[in-house]
Amino acid sequence: MSLRIVLAEDAALMRAGLVSLLEGLGHAVVAAVGDGDSMIAAAREHRPDLVITDVRMPPSFTDEGLRAAVTLRAGDPSAAVLVLSQYAATAYAAELLGPSGRAGVGYLLKDRVGEIADFSDAVSRVAAGETVIDPDVVRQLLNRRHTTSPLERLTTREREVLGQMAEGHNNPSIARSLGVSDAAVAKHIGNIFTKLDLPEADGHRRVLAVLTYLRS
């Protein structure tokens, strides 16, 4: 499916390369800009299917792109955003997922852009409303140990399922990856929701579970 995309990347060569790649995949880049303010303005003007932005942009080259993405999502729940980062900074991923919204969101390492099939898949999934977190970020989180984390309540298998959820996989994909049935995955997810004290009335329990995972 062809998507209308707003791209924000301060490095001219990288920006041109991404435009060429996205157009080669059949998408239309309706605006390609070099800073966070311009990205927000372009997104509000064009109402694209997806915004793709770098984390580090002018003027300080720290986290302006991320801040702009968070601002955009907070003001427009329908804005789907895919953030590209040079580093597996888990705090960035957690902050990006913070604002509530019904649109897709993703956090991908720039190295993943070179893996065209993975990048194309992430673009399509985020535009379709899914949450996609780079596997390297998830692996980094799995290597962190915490003594007071609510995740300590989970079994090893439940933590594996939650890790797959954090990467944006749906239930059938998790079942295939772990070699278990769809029913077993659904049962594990139900246990995760219960152990993390996520009320059944909340329609965003899957996102809230991933947020707990990223912030622990």
PDB file of C-alpha atoms in Angstrom:
ATOM      1  CA  MET A   1       0.000   0.000   0.000  1.00  0.00           C
ATOM      2  CA  SER A   2       1.299   3.437  -0.930  1.00  0.00           C
ATOM      3  CA  LEU A   3       1.649   5.824   2.017  1.00  0.00           C
ATOM      4  CA  ARG A   4       1.914   9.606   2.223  1.00  0.00           C
ATOM      5  CA  ILE A   5       4.938  10.321   4.427  1.00  0.00           C
ATOM      6  CA  VAL A   6       6.484  13.362   6.106  1.00  0.00           C
ATOM      7  CA  LEU A   7      10.224  12.857   6.675  1.00  0.00           C
ATOM      8  CA  ALA A   8      12.396  14.801   9.131  1.00  0.00           C
ATOM      9  CA  GLU A   9      16.183  14.288   8.950  1.00  0.00           C
ATOM     10  CA  ASP A  10      18.784  17.023   9.310  1.00  0.00           C
ATOM     11  CA  ALA A  11      21.604  15.306   7.369  1.00  0.00           C
ATOM     12  CA  ALA A  12      21.012  16.140   3.701  1.00  0.00           C
ATOM     13  CA  LEU A  13      22.533  12.945   2.307  1.00  0.00           C
ATOM     14  CA  MET A  14      20.629  10.733   4.733  1.00  0.00           C
ATOM     15  CA  ARG A  15      17.422  12.643   3.997  1.00  0.00           C
ATOM     16  CA  ALA A  16      17.883  12.245   0.246  1.00  0.00           C
ATOM     17  CA  GLY A  17      18.671   8.555   0.682  1.00  0.00           C
ATOM     18  CA  LEU A  18      15.553   7.970   2.765  1.00  0.00           C
ATOM     19  CA  VAL A  19      13.392   9.828   0.257  1.00  0.00           C
ATOM     20  CA  SER A  20      14.799   7.675  -2.550  1.00  0.00           C
ATOM     21  CA  LEU A  21      14.301   4.476  -0.535  1.00  0.00           C
ATOM     22  CA  LEU A  22      10.742   5.316   0.497  1.00  0.00           C
ATOM     23  CA  GLU A  23       9.755   6.313  -3.033  1.00  0.00           C
ATOM     24  CA  GLY A  24      11.389   3.148  -4.332  1.00  0.00           C
ATOM     25  CA  LEU A  25       9.115   1.205  -1.973  1.00  0.00           C
ATOM     26  CA  GLY A  26       6.127   2.894  -3.601  1.00  0.00           C
ATOM     27  CA  HIS A  27       5.428   5.622  -1.032  1.00  0.00           C
ATOM     28  CA  ALA A  28       5.039   9.376  -1.577  1.00  0.00           C
ATOM     29  CA  VAL A  29       7.204  11.692   0.549  1.00  0.00           C
ATOM     30  CA  VAL A  30       4.996  14.776   0.723  1.00  0.00           C
ATOM     31  CA  ALA A  31       7.559  16.794   2.740  1.00  0.00           C
ATOM     32  CA  ALA A  32      11.223  16.271   3.652  1.00  0.00           C
ATOM     33  CA  VAL A  33      12.475  18.700   6.315  1.00  0.00           C
ATOM     34  CA  GLY A  34      15.511  19.189   8.539  1.00  0.00           C
ATOM     35  CA  ASP A  35      14.235  20.108  12.009  1.00  0.00           C
ATOM     36  CA  GLY A  36      11.528  19.280  14.526  1.00  0.00           C
ATOM     37  CA  ASP A  37       9.472  22.468  14.181  1.00  0.00           C
ATOM     38  CA  SER A  38       9.291  22.047  10.419  1.00  0.00           C
ATOM     39  CA  MET A  39       8.264  18.428  10.893  1.00  0.00           C
ATOM     40  CA  ILE A  40       5.339  19.394  13.128  1.00  0.00           C
ATOM     41  CA  ALA A  41       4.274  22.117  10.685  1.00  0.00           C
ATOM     42  CA  ALA A  42       4.480  19.735   7.714  1.00  0.00           C
ATOM     43  CA  ALA A  43       2.532  17.031   9.549  1.00  0.00           C
ATOM     44  CA  ARG A  44      -0.225  19.487  10.416  1.00  0.00           C
ATOM     45  CA  GLU A  45      -0.345  20.781   6.850  1.00  0.00           C
ATOM     46  CA  HIS A  46      -0.243  17.493   4.952  1.00  0.00           C
ATOM     47  CA  ARG A  47      -1.936  15.105   7.429  1.00  0.00           C
ATOM     48  CA  PRO A  48       0.251  12.215   6.228  1.00  0.00           C
ATOM     49  CA  ASP A  49      -0.242   8.507   6.842  1.00  0.00           C
ATOM     50  CA  LEU A  50       3.109   8.412   8.661  1.00  0.00           C
ATOM     51  CA  VAL A  51       5.779  10.734  10.043  1.00  0.00           C
ATOM     52  CA  ILE A  52       9.365   9.462  10.092  1.00  0.00           C
ATOM     53  CA  THR A  53      11.825  11.489  12.157  1.00  0.00           C
ATOM     54  CA  ASP A  54      15.377  11.345  13.419  1.00  0.00           C
ATOM     55  CA  VAL A  55      15.943  11.757  17.182  1.00  0.00           C
ATOM     56  CA  ARG A  56      18.820  14.233  17.005  1.00  0.00           C
ATOM     57  CA  MET A  57      18.213  17.428  15.049  1.00  0.00           C
ATOM     58  CA  PRO A  58      19.011  21.161  15.255  1.00  0.00           C
ATOM     59  CA  PRO A  59      19.654  23.277  17.173  1.00  0.00           C
ATOM     60  CA  SER A  60      21.324  21.230  19.922  1.00  0.00           C
ATOM     61  CA  PHE A  61      21.418  17.832  18.150  1.00  0.00           C
ATOM     62  CA  THR A  62      20.274  16.016  21.289  1.00  0.00           C
ATOM     63  CA  ASP A  63      16.635  14.941  21.242  1.00  0.00           C
ATOM     64  CA  GLU A  64      14.743  17.628  19.303  1.00  0.00           C
ATOM     65  CA  GLY A  65      13.275  15.112  16.874  1.00  0.00           C
ATOM     66  CA  LEU A  66      11.993  12.954  19.699  1.00  0.00           C
ATOM     67  CA  ARG A  67      10.515  15.984  21.488  1.00  0.00           C
ATOM     68  CA  ALA A  68       8.781  17.019  18.284  1.00  0.00           C
ATOM     69  CA  ALA A  69       7.381  13.488  17.846  1.00  0.00           C
ATOM     70  CA  VAL A  70       6.081  13.439  21.421  1.00  0.00           C
ATOM     71  CA  THR A  71       4.518  16.895  20.933  1.00  0.00           C
ATOM     72  CA  LEU A  72       2.897  15.823  17.671  1.00  0.00           C
ATOM     73  CA  ARG A  73       1.419  12.645  19.175  1.00  0.00           C
ATOM     74  CA  ALA A  74       0.188  14.469  22.267  1.00  0.00           C
ATOM     75  CA  GLY A  75      -1.647  17.023  20.136  1.00  0.00           C
ATOM     76  CA  ASP A  76      -2.906  14.637  17.467  1.00  0.00           C
ATOM     77  CA  PRO A  77      -3.868  11.105  18.583  1.00  0.00           C
ATOM     78  CA  SER A  78      -4.216  10.079  14.927  1.00  0.00           C
ATOM     79  CA  ALA A  79      -0.567  10.835  14.074  1.00  0.00           C
ATOM     80  CA  ALA A  80       1.457   7.702  13.334  1.00  0.00           C
ATOM     81  CA  VAL A  81       5.159   8.279  14.058  1.00  0.00           C
ATOM     82  CA  LEU A  82       8.281   6.214  13.401  1.00  0.00           C
ATOM     83  CA  VAL A  83      11.408   7.529  15.142  1.00  0.00           C
ATOM     84  CA  LEU A  84      14.885   6.619  13.883  1.00  0.00           C
ATOM     85  CA  SER A  85      17.765   6.627  16.353  1.00  0.00           C
ATOM     86  CA  GLN A  86      21.502   6.063  16.117  1.00  0.00           C
ATOM     87  CA  TYR A  87      21.555   4.450  19.563  1.00  0.00           C
ATOM     88  CA  ALA A  88      19.430   1.937  21.473  1.00  0.00           C
ATOM     89  CA  ALA A  89      18.333   4.470  24.093  1.00  0.00           C
ATOM     90  CA  THR A  90      15.529   2.792  26.025  1.00  0.00           C
ATOM     91  CA  ALA A  91      14.491   6.037  27.729  1.00  0.00           C
ATOM     92  CA  TYR A  92      13.733   7.528  24.314  1.00  0.00           C
ATOM     93  CA  ALA A  93      11.546   4.563  23.405  1.00  0.00           C
ATOM     94  CA  ALA A  94       9.627   4.806  26.676  1.00  0.00           C
ATOM     95  CA  GLU A  95       9.030   8.529  26.281  1.00  0.00           C
ATOM     96  CA  LEU A  96       7.820   8.123  22.718  1.00  0.00           C
ATOM     97  CA  LEU A  97       5.231   5.581  23.827  1.00  0.00           C
ATOM     98  CA  GLY A  98       4.058   7.781  26.681  1.00  0.00           C
ATOM     99  CA  PRO A  99       1.351   9.950  25.086  1.00  0.00           C
ATOM    100  CA  SER A 100      -1.869   8.054  24.568  1.00  0.00           C
ATOM    101  CA  GLY A 101      -3.150   7.759  21.046  1.00  0.00           C
ATOM    102  CA  ARG A 102      -4.858   5.391  18.678  1.00  0.00           C
ATOM    103  CA  ALA A 103      -2.220   5.633  15.946  1.00  0.00           C
ATOM    104  CA  GLY A 104       0.843   3.491  15.428  1.00  0.00           C
ATOM    105  CA  VAL A 105       4.238   4.324  16.873  1.00  0.00           C
ATOM    106  CA  GLY A 106       7.706   2.927  16.290  1.00  0.00           C
ATOM    107  CA  TYR A 107      11.299   3.258  17.485  1.00  0.00           C
ATOM    108  CA  LEU A 108      13.874   1.869  15.077  1.00  0.00           C
ATOM    109  CA  LEU A 109      17.652   1.996  14.956  1.00  0.00           C
ATOM    110  CA  LYS A 110      19.096   3.657  11.856  1.00  0.00           C
ATOM    111  CA  ASP A 111      21.125   0.533  11.118  1.00  0.00           C
ATOM    112  CA  ARG A 112      17.806  -1.190  10.463  1.00  0.00           C
ATOM    113  CA  VAL A 113      17.166   1.127   7.484  1.00  0.00           C
ATOM    114  CA  GLY A 114      19.853  -0.774   5.579  1.00  0.00           C
ATOM    115  CA  GLU A 115      17.842  -3.969   6.074  1.00  0.00           C
ATOM    116  CA  ILE A 116      15.245  -2.886   3.552  1.00  0.00           C
ATOM    117  CA  ALA A 117      12.733  -5.660   4.205  1.00  0.00           C
ATOM    118  CA  ASP A 118      12.739  -4.945   7.965  1.00  0.00           C
ATOM    119  CA  PHE A 119      12.494  -1.206   7.411  1.00  0.00           C
ATOM    120  CA  SER A 120       9.666  -1.558   4.905  1.00  0.00           C
ATOM    121  CA  ASP A 121       7.815  -3.864   7.294  1.00  0.00           C
ATOM    122  CA  ALA A 122       8.194  -1.380  10.167  1.00  0.00           C
ATOM    123  CA  VAL A 123       6.942   1.503   8.002  1.00  0.00           C
ATOM    124  CA  SER A 124       3.848  -0.449   6.970  1.00  0.00           C
ATOM    125  CA  ARG A 125       3.092  -1.754  10.467  1.00  0.00           C
ATOM    126  CA  VAL A 126       3.379   1.631  12.188  1.00  0.00           C
ATOM    127  CA  ALA A 127       1.218   3.266   9.516  1.00  0.00           C
ATOM    128  CA  ALA A 128      -1.325   0.490  10.095  1.00  0.00           C
ATOM    129  CA  GLY A 129      -1.535   1.349  13.796  1.00  0.00           C
ATOM    130  CA  GLU A 130       0.916  -1.127  15.328  1.00  0.00           C
ATOM    131  CA  THR A 131       3.671  -0.512  17.856  1.00  0.00           C
ATOM    132  CA  VAL A 132       7.146  -1.481  16.611  1.00  0.00           C
ATOM    133  CA  ILE A 133      10.235  -1.423  18.846  1.00  0.00           C
ATOM    134  CA  ASP A 134      13.657  -2.308  17.478  1.00  0.00           C
ATOM    135  CA  PRO A 135      14.718  -5.818  18.574  1.00  0.00           C
ATOM    136  CA  ASP A 136      18.095  -4.485  19.754  1.00  0.00           C
ATOM    137  CA  VAL A 137      16.299  -2.146  22.172  1.00  0.00           C
ATOM    138  CA  VAL A 138      14.240  -5.039  23.493  1.00  0.00           C
ATOM    139  CA  ARG A 139      17.352  -7.179  23.936  1.00  0.00           C
ATOM    140  CA  GLN A 140      19.009  -4.340  25.855  1.00  0.00           C
ATOM    141  CA  LEU A 141      16.012  -4.210  28.160  1.00  0.00           C
ATOM    142  CA  LEU A 142      16.139  -7.959  28.707  1.00  0.00           C
ATOM    143  CA  ASN A 143      19.735  -7.656  29.909  1.00  0.00           C
ATOM    144  CA  ARG A 144      18.837  -5.099  32.588  1.00  0.00           C
ATOM    145  CA  ARG A 145      18.122  -6.445  36.073  1.00  0.00           C
ATOM    146  CA  HIS A 146      15.857  -4.743  38.586  1.00  0.00           C
ATOM    147  CA  THR A 147      15.017  -5.748  42.129  1.00  0.00           C
ATOM    148  CA  THR A 148      11.869  -3.675  42.581  1.00  0.00           C
ATOM    149  CA  SER A 149      10.383  -3.945  39.103  1.00  0.00           C
ATOM    150  CA  PRO A 150       6.759  -5.074  38.740  1.00  0.00           C
ATOM    151  CA  LEU A 151       8.119  -7.388  36.051  1.00  0.00           C
ATOM    152  CA  GLU A 152       9.545  -9.523  38.854  1.00  0.00           C
ATOM    153  CA  ARG A 153       6.014 -10.876  39.263  1.00  0.00           C
ATOM    154  CA  LEU A 154       6.124 -12.420  35.798  1.00  0.00           C
ATOM    155  CA  THR A 155       7.312 -15.909  34.936  1.00  0.00           C
ATOM    156  CA  THR A 156      10.147 -16.383  32.454  1.00  0.00           C
ATOM    157  CA  ARG A 157       7.680 -17.289  29.707  1.00  0.00           C
ATOM    158  CA  GLU A 158       5.490 -14.270  30.476  1.00  0.00           C
ATOM    159  CA  ARG A 159       8.545 -12.022  30.223  1.00  0.00           C
ATOM    160  CA  GLU A 160       9.363 -13.584  26.846  1.00  0.00           C
ATOM    161  CA  VAL A 161       5.830 -12.914  25.640  1.00  0.00           C
ATOM    162  CA  LEU A 162       5.981  -9.323  26.903  1.00  0.00           C
ATOM    163  CA  GLY A 163       9.325  -8.854  25.152  1.00  0.00           C
ATOM    164  CA  GLN A 164       7.736 -10.003  21.895  1.00  0.00           C
ATOM    165  CA  MET A 165       4.831  -7.613  22.496  1.00  0.00           C
ATOM    166  CA  ALA A 166       7.343  -4.782  22.977  1.00  0.00           C
ATOM    167  CA  GLU A 167       8.761  -5.546  19.525  1.00  0.00           C
ATOM    168  CA  GLY A 168       5.259  -5.061  18.117  1.00  0.00           C
ATOM    169  CA  HIS A 169       4.419  -8.701  17.362  1.00  0.00           C
ATOM    170  CA  ASN A 170       0.787  -9.805  17.361  1.00  0.00           C
ATOM    171  CA  ASN A 171      -0.438 -12.961  19.081  1.00  0.00           C
ATOM    172  CA  PRO A 172      -0.047 -15.374  16.114  1.00  0.00           C
ATOM    173  CA  SER A 173       3.485 -14.080  15.499  1.00  0.00           C
ATOM    174  CA  ILE A 174       4.392 -14.560  19.181  1.00  0.00           C
ATOM    175  CA  ALA A 175       2.968 -18.084  19.099  1.00  0.00           C
ATOM    176  CA  ARG A 176       5.095 -18.980  16.063  1.00  0.00           C
ATOM    177  CA  SER A 177       8.220 -17.445  17.573  1.00  0.00           C
ATOM    178  CA  LEU A 178       7.904 -19.253  20.901  1.00  0.00           C
ATOM    179  CA  GLY A 179       6.518 -22.497  19.508  1.00  0.00           C
ATOM    180  CA  VAL A 180       3.287 -22.391  21.496  1.00  0.00           C
ATOM    181  CA  SER A 181      -0.406 -22.166  20.654  1.00  0.00           C
ATOM    182  CA  ASP A 182      -2.366 -18.953  20.135  1.00  0.00           C
ATOM    183  CA  ALA A 183      -4.452 -19.898  23.174  1.00  0.00           C
ATOM    184  CA  ALA A 184      -1.309 -20.198  25.309  1.00  0.00           C
ATOM    185  CA  VAL A 185      -0.154 -16.754  24.202  1.00  0.00           C
ATOM    186  CA  ALA A 186      -3.561 -15.255  25.028  1.00  0.00           C
ATOM    187  CA  LYS A 187      -3.416 -16.893  28.471  1.00  0.00           C
ATOM    188  CA  HIS A 188       0.099 -15.529  29.113  1.00  0.00           C
ATOM    189  CA  ILE A 189      -0.988 -12.035  28.066  1.00  0.00           C
ATOM    190  CA  GLY A 190      -3.986 -12.218  30.376  1.00  0.00           C
ATOM    191  CA  ASN A 191      -1.660 -13.184  33.236  1.00  0.00           C
ATOM    192  CA  ILE A 192       0.660 -10.286  32.348  1.00  0.00           C
ATOM    193  CA  PHE A 193      -2.215  -7.800  32.498  1.00  0.00           C
ATOM    194  CA  THR A 194      -3.311  -9.171  35.877  1.00  0.00           C
ATOM    195  CA  LYS A 195       0.168  -9.233  37.425  1.00  0.00           C
ATOM    196  CA  LEU A 196       0.933  -5.691  36.211  1.00  0.00           C
ATOM    197  CA  ASP A 197      -2.368  -4.459  37.730  1.00  0.00           C
ATOM    198  CA  LEU A 198      -3.768  -3.268  34.399  1.00  0.00           C
ATOM    199  CA  PRO A 199      -7.566  -2.993  34.762  1.00  0.00           C
ATOM    200  CA  GLU A 200      -9.766  -4.859  32.290  1.00  0.00           C
ATOM    201  CA  ALA A 201     -11.743  -1.682  31.601  1.00  0.00           C
ATOM    202  CA  ASP A 202      -8.684   0.028  30.087  1.00  0.00           C
ATOM    203  CA  GLY A 203      -8.649  -0.428  26.324  1.00  0.00           C
ATOM    204  CA  HIS A 204      -4.920   0.291  26.057  1.00  0.00           C
ATOM    205  CA  ARG A 205      -3.653  -2.521  28.291  1.00  0.00           C
ATOM    206  CA  ARG A 206      -1.281  -3.870  25.645  1.00  0.00           C
ATOM    207  CA  VAL A 207       0.420  -0.487  25.246  1.00  0.00           C
ATOM    208  CA  LEU A 208       0.471   0.046  29.021  1.00  0.00           C
ATOM    209  CA  ALA A 209       2.107  -3.361  29.505  1.00  0.00           C
ATOM    210  CA  VAL A 210       4.825  -2.451  26.982  1.00  0.00           C
ATOM    211  CA  LEU A 211       5.326   0.915  28.735  1.00  0.00           C
ATOM    212  CA  THR A 212       5.813  -0.877  32.055  1.00  0.00           C
ATOM    213  CA  TYR A 213       8.351  -3.135  30.373  1.00  0.00           C
ATOM    214  CA  LEU A 214      10.300  -0.245  28.874  1.00  0.00           C
ATOM    215  CA  ARG A 215      10.321   1.850  32.030  1.00  0.00           C
ATOM    216  CA  SER A 216      11.349  -0.908  34.443  1.00  0.00           C
TER     217      SER A 216
END
